[in-house]
Amino acid sequence: MKAILVRRTGDASVLRLEEVDDPVPGPGEAVVRIETAGVNFIDVYQRTGLYARPLPFTPGSEGAGEVVALGDGVTHVRIGDRVVSETMRGTYAELAVAPAERLVRIPAAVSTDVAAAVMLQGLTAHYLTTSTYPLAAGDWCVVHAAAGGVGLLLCQLGAKKGAHVIGTASTSEKQARAREAGAEHAIGYAGFVAEVKRLTGGPGARVVYDSVGKTTFNDSLDALAPRGMLVSFGQSSGAVGPIDPLVLSRKGSLFLTRPTLAHYVPTHEELVARSAELFGWVEGGAIDVRVDRTFPLAEAAEAHRALESRQTSGKVLVKPSPGRR
Ligand code: NDP
């Protein structure tokens, strides 16, 4: 099969299309013919070596397509099922393998592309707004990178719950997109603390969802109301440095958490429950999934360049195989 292989870590040029052996499913595993793979920042971190992986490897954990082979003892899925997962091994390829219990059947009304586009970022927006800090009507919240993949979904979910969403984004075009998605206010990063204080009438936000990291982290703490929560869930601008817990006390007995998706979908049951609610929102039109651009598998490097250089607003996809729909 054709697959992208990373033989050494580095810039996007290390993503090379090669011919490799087809994967063979082990016990409890399934092989999926990948119609659509989702491109995520974690793929960039693994490519650069920030998150270490043994070499060589095929990037991509998110993908959707058709089950084509099963290992022993698989009961969750059958050959021919249309499935999606955020935890497959090597979805930048025509075929990828996964533990069958990490695959979710795609509802009939949802296209394979939309399923691949919403799984990882949608589950993230789901757990952040329902479990990490459960947003309630009337809460003031800040969403950084509000026109990004996770950001647009957070804006929509915040508005759906009746929260006041203040989105930040780097350009007026992106700010307009955040407003369309449900942000009550959309502003630039410069001076956002003062603007959040002004908009909230003084105290600041109950919660800041911060995926930008290095360049926003300290200001995000300052934008919080006393006993507010900073949800630091990403590092698109670089890693956040060490922090003295006393800072949280001084700035208003704040809460700080650094969550990751895996800990919010640890079991098959929780994965299925969160996905069912997420796909219900998609089917019912409560959230709109914006695909920014789609690349053929051979151009995976271009997909990474677009994501890293802040050109995108929404999801980036890679298409390894032609699909049924
Ligand atoms: P986005 O679509 O949000 O893309 C990143 C955005 O970050 C850019 O478009 C840009 O928006 C903003 N940004 C700010 N500074 C920089 C910079 N220096 N370089 C690049 N981008 C910058 O990506 P995703 O929605 O896919 O992911 C967002 C973050 O969330 C990532 O860090 C990812 O790793 C993390 N994440 C964490 C998860 C978790 O469970 N913890 C799960 C999923 C994602 P603008 O131009 O408007 O500033």
Short mmCIF file of C-alpha atoms and ligand atoms in Angstrom, two decimals, residues 39-43 45 51 120-121 123-125 127-128 144-152 168-171 174-175 189 210-213 215-216 232-238 258-262 264 306-316, ligand 1:
data_model
loop_
_atom_site.label_atom_id
_atom_site.label_comp_id
_atom_site.label_asym_id
_atom_site.label_seq_id
_atom_site.Cartn_x
_atom_site.Cartn_y
_atom_site.Cartn_z
CA VAL A 39 -4.50 16.30 10.19
CA ASN A 40 -3.77 17.43 13.74
CA PHE A 41 -1.12 19.40 15.59
CA ILE A 42 -0.04 16.24 17.39
CA ASP A 43 1.07 14.89 13.98
CA TYR A 45 4.74 17.50 17.11
CA TYR A 51 6.73 14.13 20.99
CA LEU A 120 -10.64 14.44 17.38
CA GLN A 121 -11.37 18.15 17.52
CA LEU A 123 -14.42 15.10 21.09
CA THR A 124 -11.96 17.66 22.44
CA ALA A 125 -14.50 20.49 22.33
CA TYR A 127 -14.95 17.11 26.91
CA LEU A 128 -13.62 20.64 27.46
CA HIS A 144 -8.14 31.46 22.01
CA ALA A 145 -7.49 30.63 18.34
CA ALA A 146 -11.28 30.86 18.03
CA ALA A 147 -11.24 30.38 14.26
CA GLY A 148 -9.12 27.22 14.48
CA GLY A 149 -10.36 23.65 14.28
CA VAL A 150 -11.12 23.17 17.98
CA GLY A 151 -11.79 26.91 18.38
CA LEU A 152 -14.72 27.08 15.94
CA THR A 168 -9.36 35.69 19.97
CA ALA A 169 -7.84 35.29 16.51
CA SER A 170 -4.98 36.86 14.55
CA THR A 171 -6.81 38.44 11.60
CA LYS A 174 -10.64 34.89 11.33
CA GLN A 175 -12.39 37.08 13.91
CA TYR A 189 -4.53 38.88 21.00
CA ASP A 210 -6.16 28.21 25.79
CA SER A 211 -4.69 26.12 22.96
CA VAL A 212 -2.08 28.71 21.98
CA GLY A 213 0.23 28.13 24.97
CA THR A 215 2.37 33.46 23.95
CA THR A 216 -1.00 33.61 25.76
CA SER A 232 -4.40 25.01 28.97
CA PHE A 233 -4.98 22.32 26.34
CA GLY A 234 -2.49 23.10 23.58
CA GLN A 235 0.73 24.80 22.59
CA SER A 236 0.39 26.00 19.00
CA SER A 237 2.81 28.88 19.72
CA GLY A 238 5.25 26.80 21.79
CA ARG A 258 -3.63 20.74 31.43
CA PRO A 259 -6.03 18.09 30.05
CA THR A 260 -5.61 15.67 27.18
CA LEU A 261 -8.30 13.82 25.20
CA ALA A 262 -7.08 10.30 26.00
CA TYR A 264 -11.53 11.77 28.81
CA ALA A 306 -0.71 25.10 5.95
CA LEU A 307 -1.57 24.14 9.54
CA GLU A 308 1.74 25.27 11.02
CA SER A 309 1.79 28.62 9.24
CA ARG A 310 -1.63 29.72 10.62
CA GLN A 311 -3.19 29.71 7.14
CA THR A 312 -6.09 27.44 8.08
CA SER A 313 -9.42 28.04 9.78
CA GLY A 314 -11.13 24.75 10.53
CA LYS A 315 -10.14 21.22 9.62
CA VAL A 316 -7.36 20.02 7.33
P1 NDP B 1 -5.91 25.17 15.02
O1 NDP B 1 -6.80 25.03 13.83
O2 NDP B 1 -6.39 25.92 16.21
O3 NDP B 1 -4.56 25.82 14.49
C1 NDP B 1 -3.71 26.47 15.35
C2 NDP B 1 -4.06 27.98 15.49
O4 NDP B 1 -3.35 28.47 16.60
C3 NDP B 1 -3.62 28.80 14.30
O5 NDP B 1 -4.49 28.81 13.21
C4 NDP B 1 -3.47 30.16 14.94
O6 NDP B 1 -4.70 30.87 14.92
C5 NDP B 1 -3.13 29.84 16.42
N1 NDP B 1 -1.75 30.20 16.73
C6 NDP B 1 -1.37 31.14 17.62
N2 NDP B 1 -0.05 31.26 17.63
C7 NDP B 1 0.44 30.38 16.74
C8 NDP B 1 1.77 30.07 16.29
N3 NDP B 1 2.85 30.70 16.80
N4 NDP B 1 1.92 29.11 15.36
C9 NDP B 1 0.85 28.48 14.84
N5 NDP B 1 -0.43 28.73 15.22
C10 NDP B 1 -0.63 29.70 16.16
O7 NDP B 1 -5.42 23.75 15.47
P2 NDP B 1 -6.28 22.62 16.22
O8 NDP B 1 -7.65 23.10 16.46
O9 NDP B 1 -6.10 21.36 15.50
O10 NDP B 1 -5.50 22.46 17.59
C11 NDP B 1 -5.30 23.58 18.44
C12 NDP B 1 -4.40 23.18 19.59
O11 NDP B 1 -5.11 22.31 20.45
C13 NDP B 1 -3.11 22.47 19.20
O12 NDP B 1 -2.06 22.96 20.00
C14 NDP B 1 -3.40 21.02 19.55
O13 NDP B 1 -2.25 20.29 19.84
C15 NDP B 1 -4.30 21.18 20.74
N6 NDP B 1 -5.19 20.04 20.98
C16 NDP B 1 -5.20 19.51 22.23
C17 NDP B 1 -6.02 18.47 22.54
C18 NDP B 1 -6.10 17.99 23.95
O14 NDP B 1 -6.90 17.10 24.27
N7 NDP B 1 -5.30 18.52 24.86
C19 NDP B 1 -6.83 17.81 21.51
C20 NDP B 1 -6.83 18.49 20.24
C21 NDP B 1 -5.99 19.56 19.98
P3 NDP B 1 -4.60 32.49 14.85
O15 NDP B 1 -3.92 32.78 13.53
O16 NDP B 1 -5.98 32.97 14.91
O17 NDP B 1 -3.77 32.89 16.03
#
